[in-house]
mmCIF file of C-alpha atoms in Angstrom:
data_model
loop_
_atom_site.group_PDB
_atom_site.id
_atom_site.type_symbol
_atom_site.label_atom_id
_atom_site.label_comp_id
_atom_site.label_asym_id
_atom_site.label_seq_id
_atom_site.Cartn_x
_atom_site.Cartn_y
_atom_site.Cartn_z
ATOM 1 C CA MET A 1 0.000 0.000 0.000
ATOM 2 C CA SER A 2 1.728 3.093 -1.170
ATOM 3 C CA GLY A 3 0.667 6.512 -2.271
ATOM 4 C CA ILE A 4 -1.262 7.936 0.611
ATOM 5 C CA GLY A 5 -3.008 11.252 0.266
ATOM 6 C CA SER A 6 -1.257 14.550 -0.004
ATOM 7 C CA GLY A 7 -0.305 16.655 2.971
ATOM 8 C CA ILE A 8 1.735 14.060 4.809
ATOM 9 C CA THR A 9 5.323 14.907 5.518
ATOM 10 C CA GLY A 10 8.161 12.777 4.251
ATOM 11 C CA GLU A 11 8.948 10.275 6.998
ATOM 12 C CA MET A 12 5.348 9.746 8.164
ATOM 13 C CA LYS A 13 4.382 6.359 6.823
ATOM 14 C CA GLU A 14 1.093 4.616 6.560
ATOM 15 C CA MET A 15 0.844 1.622 8.870
ATOM 16 C CA THR A 16 -1.207 -1.390 7.844
ATOM 17 C CA TYR A 17 -2.691 -4.135 9.991
ATOM 18 C CA ALA A 18 -4.815 -7.076 8.912
ATOM 19 C CA PHE A 19 -6.975 -9.423 10.962
ATOM 20 C CA PRO A 20 -9.064 -12.390 9.793
ATOM 21 C CA ILE A 21 -12.762 -12.643 10.729
ATOM 22 C CA GLU A 22 -14.526 -16.012 11.014
ATOM 23 C CA GLY A 23 -18.156 -16.115 9.927
ATOM 24 C CA GLY A 24 -20.545 -17.445 12.577
ATOM 25 C CA ASP A 25 -18.053 -17.197 15.438
ATOM 26 C CA PHE A 26 -19.989 -14.860 17.734
ATOM 27 C CA ILE A 27 -17.811 -15.616 20.704
ATOM 28 C CA LYS A 28 -14.850 -14.078 18.918
ATOM 29 C CA ALA A 29 -16.778 -11.178 17.373
ATOM 30 C CA GLY A 30 -15.070 -7.970 18.379
ATOM 31 C CA HIS A 31 -11.640 -9.597 18.602
ATOM 32 C CA ALA A 32 -10.206 -7.844 15.545
ATOM 33 C CA SER A 33 -11.687 -4.487 16.573
ATOM 34 C CA SER A 34 -10.349 -4.799 20.124
ATOM 35 C CA ASN A 35 -6.865 -5.563 18.808
ATOM 36 C CA ILE A 36 -6.917 -2.563 16.508
ATOM 37 C CA LYS A 37 -8.209 -0.304 19.269
ATOM 38 C CA LYS A 38 -5.229 -1.325 21.397
ATOM 39 C CA ILE A 39 -2.898 -0.298 18.574
ATOM 40 C CA LEU A 40 -4.711 3.040 18.185
ATOM 41 C CA ASN A 41 -4.538 3.657 21.939
ATOM 42 C CA GLN A 42 -0.753 3.654 21.683
ATOM 43 C CA LEU A 43 -0.726 6.370 19.028
ATOM 44 C CA SER A 44 -1.779 9.258 21.270
ATOM 45 C CA LEU A 45 -4.880 9.989 19.223
ATOM 46 C CA ASP A 46 -7.947 11.695 20.672
ATOM 47 C CA PRO A 47 -9.809 8.988 22.668
ATOM 48 C CA ALA A 48 -13.140 10.251 21.268
ATOM 49 C CA ILE A 49 -11.912 9.608 17.722
ATOM 50 C CA ILE A 50 -10.647 6.169 18.693
ATOM 51 C CA ARG A 51 -14.076 5.373 20.145
ATOM 52 C CA ARG A 52 -15.776 6.465 16.918
ATOM 53 C CA ILE A 53 -13.694 4.207 14.722
ATOM 54 C CA ALA A 54 -13.949 1.421 17.337
ATOM 55 C CA VAL A 55 -17.747 1.486 17.073
ATOM 56 C CA ALA A 56 -17.570 1.387 13.273
ATOM 57 C CA MET A 57 -15.028 -1.463 13.275
ATOM 58 C CA TYR A 58 -17.022 -3.530 15.741
ATOM 59 C CA GLU A 59 -20.238 -3.180 13.772
ATOM 60 C CA ALA A 60 -18.530 -4.087 10.510
ATOM 61 C CA GLU A 61 -16.879 -7.075 12.184
ATOM 62 C CA VAL A 62 -20.176 -8.279 13.658
ATOM 63 C CA ASN A 63 -21.826 -7.957 10.251
ATOM 64 C CA VAL A 64 -19.246 -10.349 8.792
ATOM 65 C CA VAL A 65 -19.712 -12.770 11.700
ATOM 66 C CA ALA A 66 -23.504 -12.616 11.464
ATOM 67 C CA HIS A 67 -23.959 -12.780 7.704
ATOM 68 C CA ALA A 68 -20.817 -13.920 5.853
ATOM 69 C CA TYR A 69 -18.680 -17.072 5.701
ATOM 70 C CA ARG A 70 -15.369 -15.412 6.313
ATOM 71 C CA GLY A 71 -13.690 -12.087 5.895
ATOM 72 C CA SER A 72 -10.880 -9.800 6.860
ATOM 73 C CA MET A 73 -10.379 -6.409 8.404
ATOM 74 C CA LYS A 74 -7.540 -4.248 7.166
ATOM 75 C CA VAL A 75 -6.630 -0.998 8.805
ATOM 76 C CA PHE A 76 -4.509 1.741 7.279
ATOM 77 C CA ILE A 77 -3.319 4.317 9.759
ATOM 78 C CA SER A 78 -1.776 7.586 8.657
ATOM 79 C CA PRO A 79 -1.331 10.825 10.614
ATOM 80 C CA GLU A 80 -4.491 12.339 9.180
ATOM 81 C CA LYS A 81 -6.898 9.430 8.890
ATOM 82 C CA ILE A 82 -7.750 5.897 9.835
ATOM 83 C CA ARG A 83 -9.121 3.858 6.980
ATOM 84 C CA VAL A 84 -10.710 0.464 7.619
ATOM 85 C CA ARG A 85 -11.550 -1.993 4.858
ATOM 86 C CA VAL A 86 -13.732 -4.951 5.773
ATOM 87 C CA GLU A 87 -14.101 -7.517 3.053
ATOM 88 C CA ASP A 88 -16.120 -10.707 3.155
ATOM 89 C CA GLU A 89 -17.088 -13.772 1.198
ATOM 90 C CA GLY A 90 -20.788 -14.098 1.743
ATOM 91 C CA PRO A 91 -24.313 -13.686 0.414
ATOM 92 C CA GLY A 92 -23.941 -9.962 -0.251
ATOM 93 C CA ILE A 93 -26.504 -7.249 0.523
ATOM 94 C CA PRO A 94 -29.423 -7.194 -1.969
ATOM 95 C CA ASP A 95 -30.620 -3.715 -1.041
ATOM 96 C CA ILE A 96 -27.977 -1.535 0.613
ATOM 97 C CA GLU A 97 -30.345 1.403 1.059
ATOM 98 C CA LYS A 98 -32.775 -0.776 2.990
ATOM 99 C CA ALA A 99 -29.964 -2.303 5.041
ATOM 100 C CA MET A 100 -28.890 1.211 6.047
ATOM 101 C CA GLN A 101 -32.298 1.893 7.631
ATOM 102 C CA GLU A 102 -32.202 1.738 11.391
ATOM 103 C CA GLY A 103 -34.154 -1.228 12.711
ATOM 104 C CA TYR A 104 -33.942 -3.274 9.507
ATOM 105 C CA SER A 105 -32.216 -6.587 10.139
ATOM 106 C CA THR A 106 -32.072 -10.047 8.600
ATOM 107 C CA ALA A 107 -30.328 -11.580 11.625
ATOM 108 C CA SER A 108 -31.603 -14.925 12.947
ATOM 109 C CA GLU A 109 -33.580 -15.342 16.173
ATOM 110 C CA LYS A 110 -30.629 -17.002 17.901
ATOM 111 C CA VAL A 111 -28.363 -14.099 17.037
ATOM 112 C CA ARG A 112 -30.940 -11.573 18.275
ATOM 113 C CA GLU A 113 -31.234 -13.319 21.628
ATOM 114 C CA MET A 114 -27.549 -12.644 22.145
ATOM 115 C CA GLY A 115 -28.239 -8.969 21.619
ATOM 116 C CA PHE A 116 -27.060 -8.747 18.036
ATOM 117 C CA GLY A 117 -29.261 -7.866 15.077
ATOM 118 C CA ALA A 118 -30.799 -4.638 16.359
ATOM 119 C CA GLY A 119 -30.605 -3.327 12.813
ATOM 120 C CA MET A 120 -28.364 -0.524 13.962
ATOM 121 C CA GLY A 121 -25.029 -1.751 12.654
ATOM 122 C CA LEU A 122 -24.794 0.159 9.403
ATOM 123 C CA SER A 123 -26.320 3.328 10.846
ATOM 124 C CA ASN A 124 -23.822 3.176 13.708
ATOM 125 C CA ILE A 125 -21.063 2.869 11.111
ATOM 126 C CA LYS A 126 -22.420 5.841 9.187
ATOM 127 C CA LYS A 127 -22.675 8.025 12.286
ATOM 128 C CA ASN A 128 -19.148 7.219 13.393
ATOM 129 C CA THR A 129 -17.221 7.589 10.158
ATOM 130 C CA ASP A 130 -16.465 10.566 7.944
ATOM 131 C CA LYS A 131 -16.523 8.552 4.726
ATOM 132 C CA LEU A 132 -18.348 5.306 4.023
ATOM 133 C CA ASP A 133 -18.382 3.206 0.892
ATOM 134 C CA ILE A 134 -20.255 -0.109 0.623
ATOM 135 C CA ARG A 135 -20.028 -2.343 -2.413
ATOM 136 C CA SER A 136 -21.787 -5.664 -2.523
ATOM 137 C CA THR A 137 -22.174 -8.474 -5.042
ATOM 138 C CA ILE A 138 -24.917 -11.044 -4.487
ATOM 139 C CA ASN A 139 -23.560 -14.529 -3.683
ATOM 140 C CA LYS A 140 -20.042 -13.184 -3.693
ATOM 141 C CA GLY A 141 -19.521 -10.754 -0.870
ATOM 142 C CA THR A 142 -19.352 -7.255 0.477
ATOM 143 C CA VAL A 143 -16.644 -4.643 0.842
ATOM 144 C CA VAL A 144 -17.132 -1.899 3.416
ATOM 145 C CA GLU A 145 -14.616 0.890 3.409
ATOM 146 C CA MET A 146 -14.768 3.525 6.099
ATOM 147 C CA THR A 147 -12.576 6.469 6.933
ATOM 148 C CA THR A 148 -12.345 8.561 10.050
ATOM 149 C CA PHE A 149 -10.181 11.652 10.113
ATOM 150 C CA THR A 150 -7.891 11.928 13.095
ATOM 151 C CA LYS A 151 -8.432 15.666 13.437
ATOM 152 C CA PRO A 152 -11.621 17.711 13.291
ATOM 153 C CA LYS A 153 -12.715 17.937 9.658
ATOM 154 C CA GLU A 154 -12.194 21.649 9.093
ATOM 155 C CA ALA A 155 -8.854 21.806 10.901
ATOM 156 C CA MET B 1 -19.485 8.906 41.887
ATOM 157 C CA ARG B 2 -17.240 5.863 41.890
ATOM 158 C CA ILE B 3 -18.046 2.228 41.209
ATOM 159 C CA GLU B 4 -17.356 1.401 44.857
ATOM 160 C CA ASP B 5 -19.989 3.933 45.987
ATOM 161 C CA ILE B 6 -22.613 2.206 43.866
ATOM 162 C CA ILE B 7 -21.545 -1.233 45.089
ATOM 163 C CA GLN B 8 -21.858 -0.133 48.687
ATOM 164 C CA GLU B 9 -25.249 1.524 48.267
ATOM 165 C CA LEU B 10 -26.870 -1.154 46.129
ATOM 166 C CA GLY B 11 -25.321 -4.365 47.479
ATOM 167 C CA ILE B 12 -23.755 -5.495 44.253
ATOM 168 C CA THR B 13 -21.470 -8.504 43.581
ATOM 169 C CA VAL B 14 -18.077 -7.932 41.983
ATOM 170 C CA PHE B 15 -17.162 -10.605 39.411
ATOM 171 C CA THR B 16 -14.027 -9.015 37.939
ATOM 172 C CA GLY B 17 -11.938 -5.869 38.267
ATOM 173 C CA GLY B 18 -11.862 -5.766 42.077
ATOM 174 C CA THR B 19 -8.857 -3.441 41.964
ATOM 175 C CA LEU B 20 -10.508 -0.961 39.580
ATOM 176 C CA LEU B 21 -13.455 0.116 41.715
ATOM 177 C CA GLN B 22 -12.225 3.703 42.117
ATOM 178 C CA ARG B 23 -13.098 4.366 38.506
ATOM 179 C CA PRO B 24 -15.588 7.200 38.082
ATOM 180 C CA VAL B 25 -19.154 6.582 36.920
ATOM 181 C CA ARG B 26 -20.647 9.560 35.092
ATOM 182 C CA GLY B 27 -23.974 8.114 34.003
ATOM 183 C CA ALA B 28 -25.707 4.884 33.066
ATOM 184 C CA TYR B 29 -27.145 3.176 30.019
ATOM 185 C CA VAL B 30 -29.535 0.230 29.997
ATOM 186 C CA SER B 31 -29.843 -2.113 27.024
ATOM 187 C CA ASP B 32 -29.525 -5.745 26.002
ATOM 188 C CA MET B 33 -28.962 -4.911 22.339
ATOM 189 C CA LEU B 34 -25.237 -4.577 21.712
ATOM 190 C CA SER B 35 -25.518 -2.159 18.796
ATOM 191 C CA ASP B 36 -27.776 0.063 20.844
ATOM 192 C CA VAL B 37 -25.044 0.243 23.469
ATOM 193 C CA MET B 38 -22.437 0.842 20.777
ATOM 194 C CA GLY B 39 -24.528 3.673 19.373
ATOM 195 C CA ARG B 40 -25.827 5.368 22.492
ATOM 196 C CA ALA B 41 -23.856 4.542 25.637
ATOM 197 C CA LYS B 42 -21.305 7.109 26.684
ATOM 198 C CA GLU B 43 -17.781 6.826 27.964
ATOM 199 C CA SER B 44 -17.698 6.226 31.750
ATOM 200 C CA ASP B 45 -21.308 5.031 31.848
ATOM 201 C CA LEU B 46 -22.366 2.085 33.957
ATOM 202 C CA TRP B 47 -23.911 -0.355 31.465
ATOM 203 C CA VAL B 48 -26.826 -2.385 32.842
ATOM 204 C CA THR B 49 -27.730 -5.564 30.919
ATOM 205 C CA MET B 50 -28.907 -9.162 31.201
ATOM 206 C CA GLN B 51 -26.392 -10.391 28.606
ATOM 207 C CA THR B 52 -23.599 -12.548 30.057
ATOM 208 C CA HIS B 53 -21.662 -13.794 27.025
ATOM 209 C CA LYS B 54 -18.120 -12.878 26.079
ATOM 210 C CA ASN B 55 -19.098 -10.120 23.679
ATOM 211 C CA ILE B 56 -20.132 -7.782 26.491
ATOM 212 C CA VAL B 57 -16.427 -7.464 27.261
ATOM 213 C CA ALA B 58 -15.649 -6.359 23.698
ATOM 214 C CA VAL B 59 -18.485 -3.828 23.739
ATOM 215 C CA ALA B 60 -17.483 -2.501 27.166
ATOM 216 C CA SER B 61 -13.860 -2.136 26.167
ATOM 217 C CA LEU B 62 -14.551 -0.574 22.752
ATOM 218 C CA LYS B 63 -16.936 1.988 24.280
ATOM 219 C CA ASP B 64 -14.849 2.649 27.423
ATOM 220 C CA VAL B 65 -17.793 2.174 29.776
ATOM 221 C CA THR B 66 -16.803 2.138 33.444
ATOM 222 C CA ALA B 67 -18.436 -1.166 34.361
ATOM 223 C CA VAL B 68 -21.047 -3.703 33.274
ATOM 224 C CA LEU B 69 -23.823 -4.565 35.735
ATOM 225 C CA ILE B 70 -25.504 -7.911 35.001
ATOM 226 C CA VAL B 71 -29.067 -8.151 36.342
ATOM 227 C CA ASN B 72 -31.429 -10.997 37.348
ATOM 228 C CA GLY B 73 -28.675 -12.999 39.048
ATOM 229 C CA GLY B 74 -27.006 -13.690 35.716
ATOM 230 C CA LYS B 75 -23.456 -15.032 35.921
ATOM 231 C CA PRO B 76 -20.838 -14.629 33.198
ATOM 232 C CA ASP B 77 -19.206 -17.892 32.077
ATOM 233 C CA GLU B 78 -15.522 -18.697 32.667
ATOM 234 C CA ASP B 79 -14.471 -17.407 29.240
ATOM 235 C CA THR B 80 -16.156 -14.086 29.827
ATOM 236 C CA LEU B 81 -14.596 -13.735 33.281
ATOM 237 C CA ALA B 82 -11.114 -14.522 31.987
ATOM 238 C CA LEU B 83 -11.391 -12.053 29.117
ATOM 239 C CA ALA B 84 -12.797 -9.348 31.396
ATOM 240 C CA GLU B 85 -9.862 -9.765 33.790
ATOM 241 C CA SER B 86 -7.314 -9.518 31.005
ATOM 242 C CA GLU B 87 -9.065 -6.540 29.375
ATOM 243 C CA LYS B 88 -9.456 -4.799 32.769
ATOM 244 C CA ILE B 89 -13.233 -4.660 32.529
ATOM 245 C CA VAL B 90 -15.258 -4.422 35.741
ATOM 246 C CA LEU B 91 -18.124 -6.938 35.717
ATOM 247 C CA LEU B 92 -20.741 -6.602 38.434
ATOM 248 C CA GLY B 93 -23.881 -8.550 39.271
ATOM 249 C CA THR B 94 -27.185 -8.154 41.087
ATOM 250 C CA HIS B 95 -30.111 -10.477 41.780
ATOM 251 C CA GLU B 96 -32.508 -7.637 41.260
ATOM 252 C CA ALA B 97 -34.377 -7.100 38.011
ATOM 253 C CA THR B 98 -33.442 -4.245 35.694
ATOM 254 C CA PHE B 99 -36.395 -2.057 36.732
ATOM 255 C CA THR B 100 -35.619 -2.284 40.445
ATOM 256 C CA VAL B 101 -31.875 -1.831 40.274
ATOM 257 C CA CYS B 102 -32.183 1.048 37.807
ATOM 258 C CA GLY B 103 -34.755 2.757 40.029
ATOM 259 C CA ARG B 104 -32.339 2.620 42.929
ATOM 260 C CA LEU B 105 -29.445 3.674 40.716
ATOM 261 C CA TYR B 106 -31.445 6.646 39.453
ATOM 262 C CA GLN B 107 -32.219 7.756 43.014
ATOM 263 C CA LEU B 108 -28.559 7.507 43.892
ATOM 264 C CA MET B 109 -27.506 9.561 40.895
ATOM 265 C CA GLU B 110 -30.273 12.088 41.520
ATOM 266 C CA ARG B 111 -28.976 12.559 45.039
ATOM 267 C CA ASP B 112 -25.568 13.410 43.557
ATOM 268 C CA ALA B 113 -27.144 15.653 40.897
ATOM 269 C CA MET B 114 -25.912 13.356 38.112
ATOM 270 C CA VAL B 115 -29.275 13.018 36.406
#
């Protein structure tokens, strides 16, 4: 991964981390997000910004666990933004607009009993990221790319 | 208000994080839906829930809540306890139902002008 955006001084490099996500493994859901949060905590970023991206990462991770067969979470950290790319092999999302609506969920009863499937995942992601891009192919999978800027937008 | 103040006033069991009870509690959020907590709980809240599985630790740690209070006499399993200890998450328990414990908690916070 080279060629990060403009405005970054010479020696500042983009750091990349990747974590696998197992579909159906609810016990481990949140594992990748927790690991990445620990990395972010060491970077002296604003804790409020870390919490925003942590919420987005967790929701994206749970979506893979709940709906896909397997996937991965890649995180690209640069001084000005944190970009997270969650990719899965799964059924895909037939209607992204509908899936974005709060309260809409296709999660199973078992999953809901555990407290997942409130239909708030994608809206939580939207609220906690500055840029969100979702691409999905039926019977193939979904790619969710989200970016949170490390400093207030207008700064 | 600190976690230990709430424990003392409400007769709560400490499952994990016995050394972290000086942490401040600034408010509370009640929900059994994890995404609802992710979306609406605030940092340093006490999170009240009936969920006991391992994922409550991930949610608590990602949101930086002060502690998780499990209602209805629910007990976290060994896996959850071990993860909570290693992630430094305070897990608490009460035999009371959500309505009762939250009523008492609200009174306590009202007394301290927190709500």
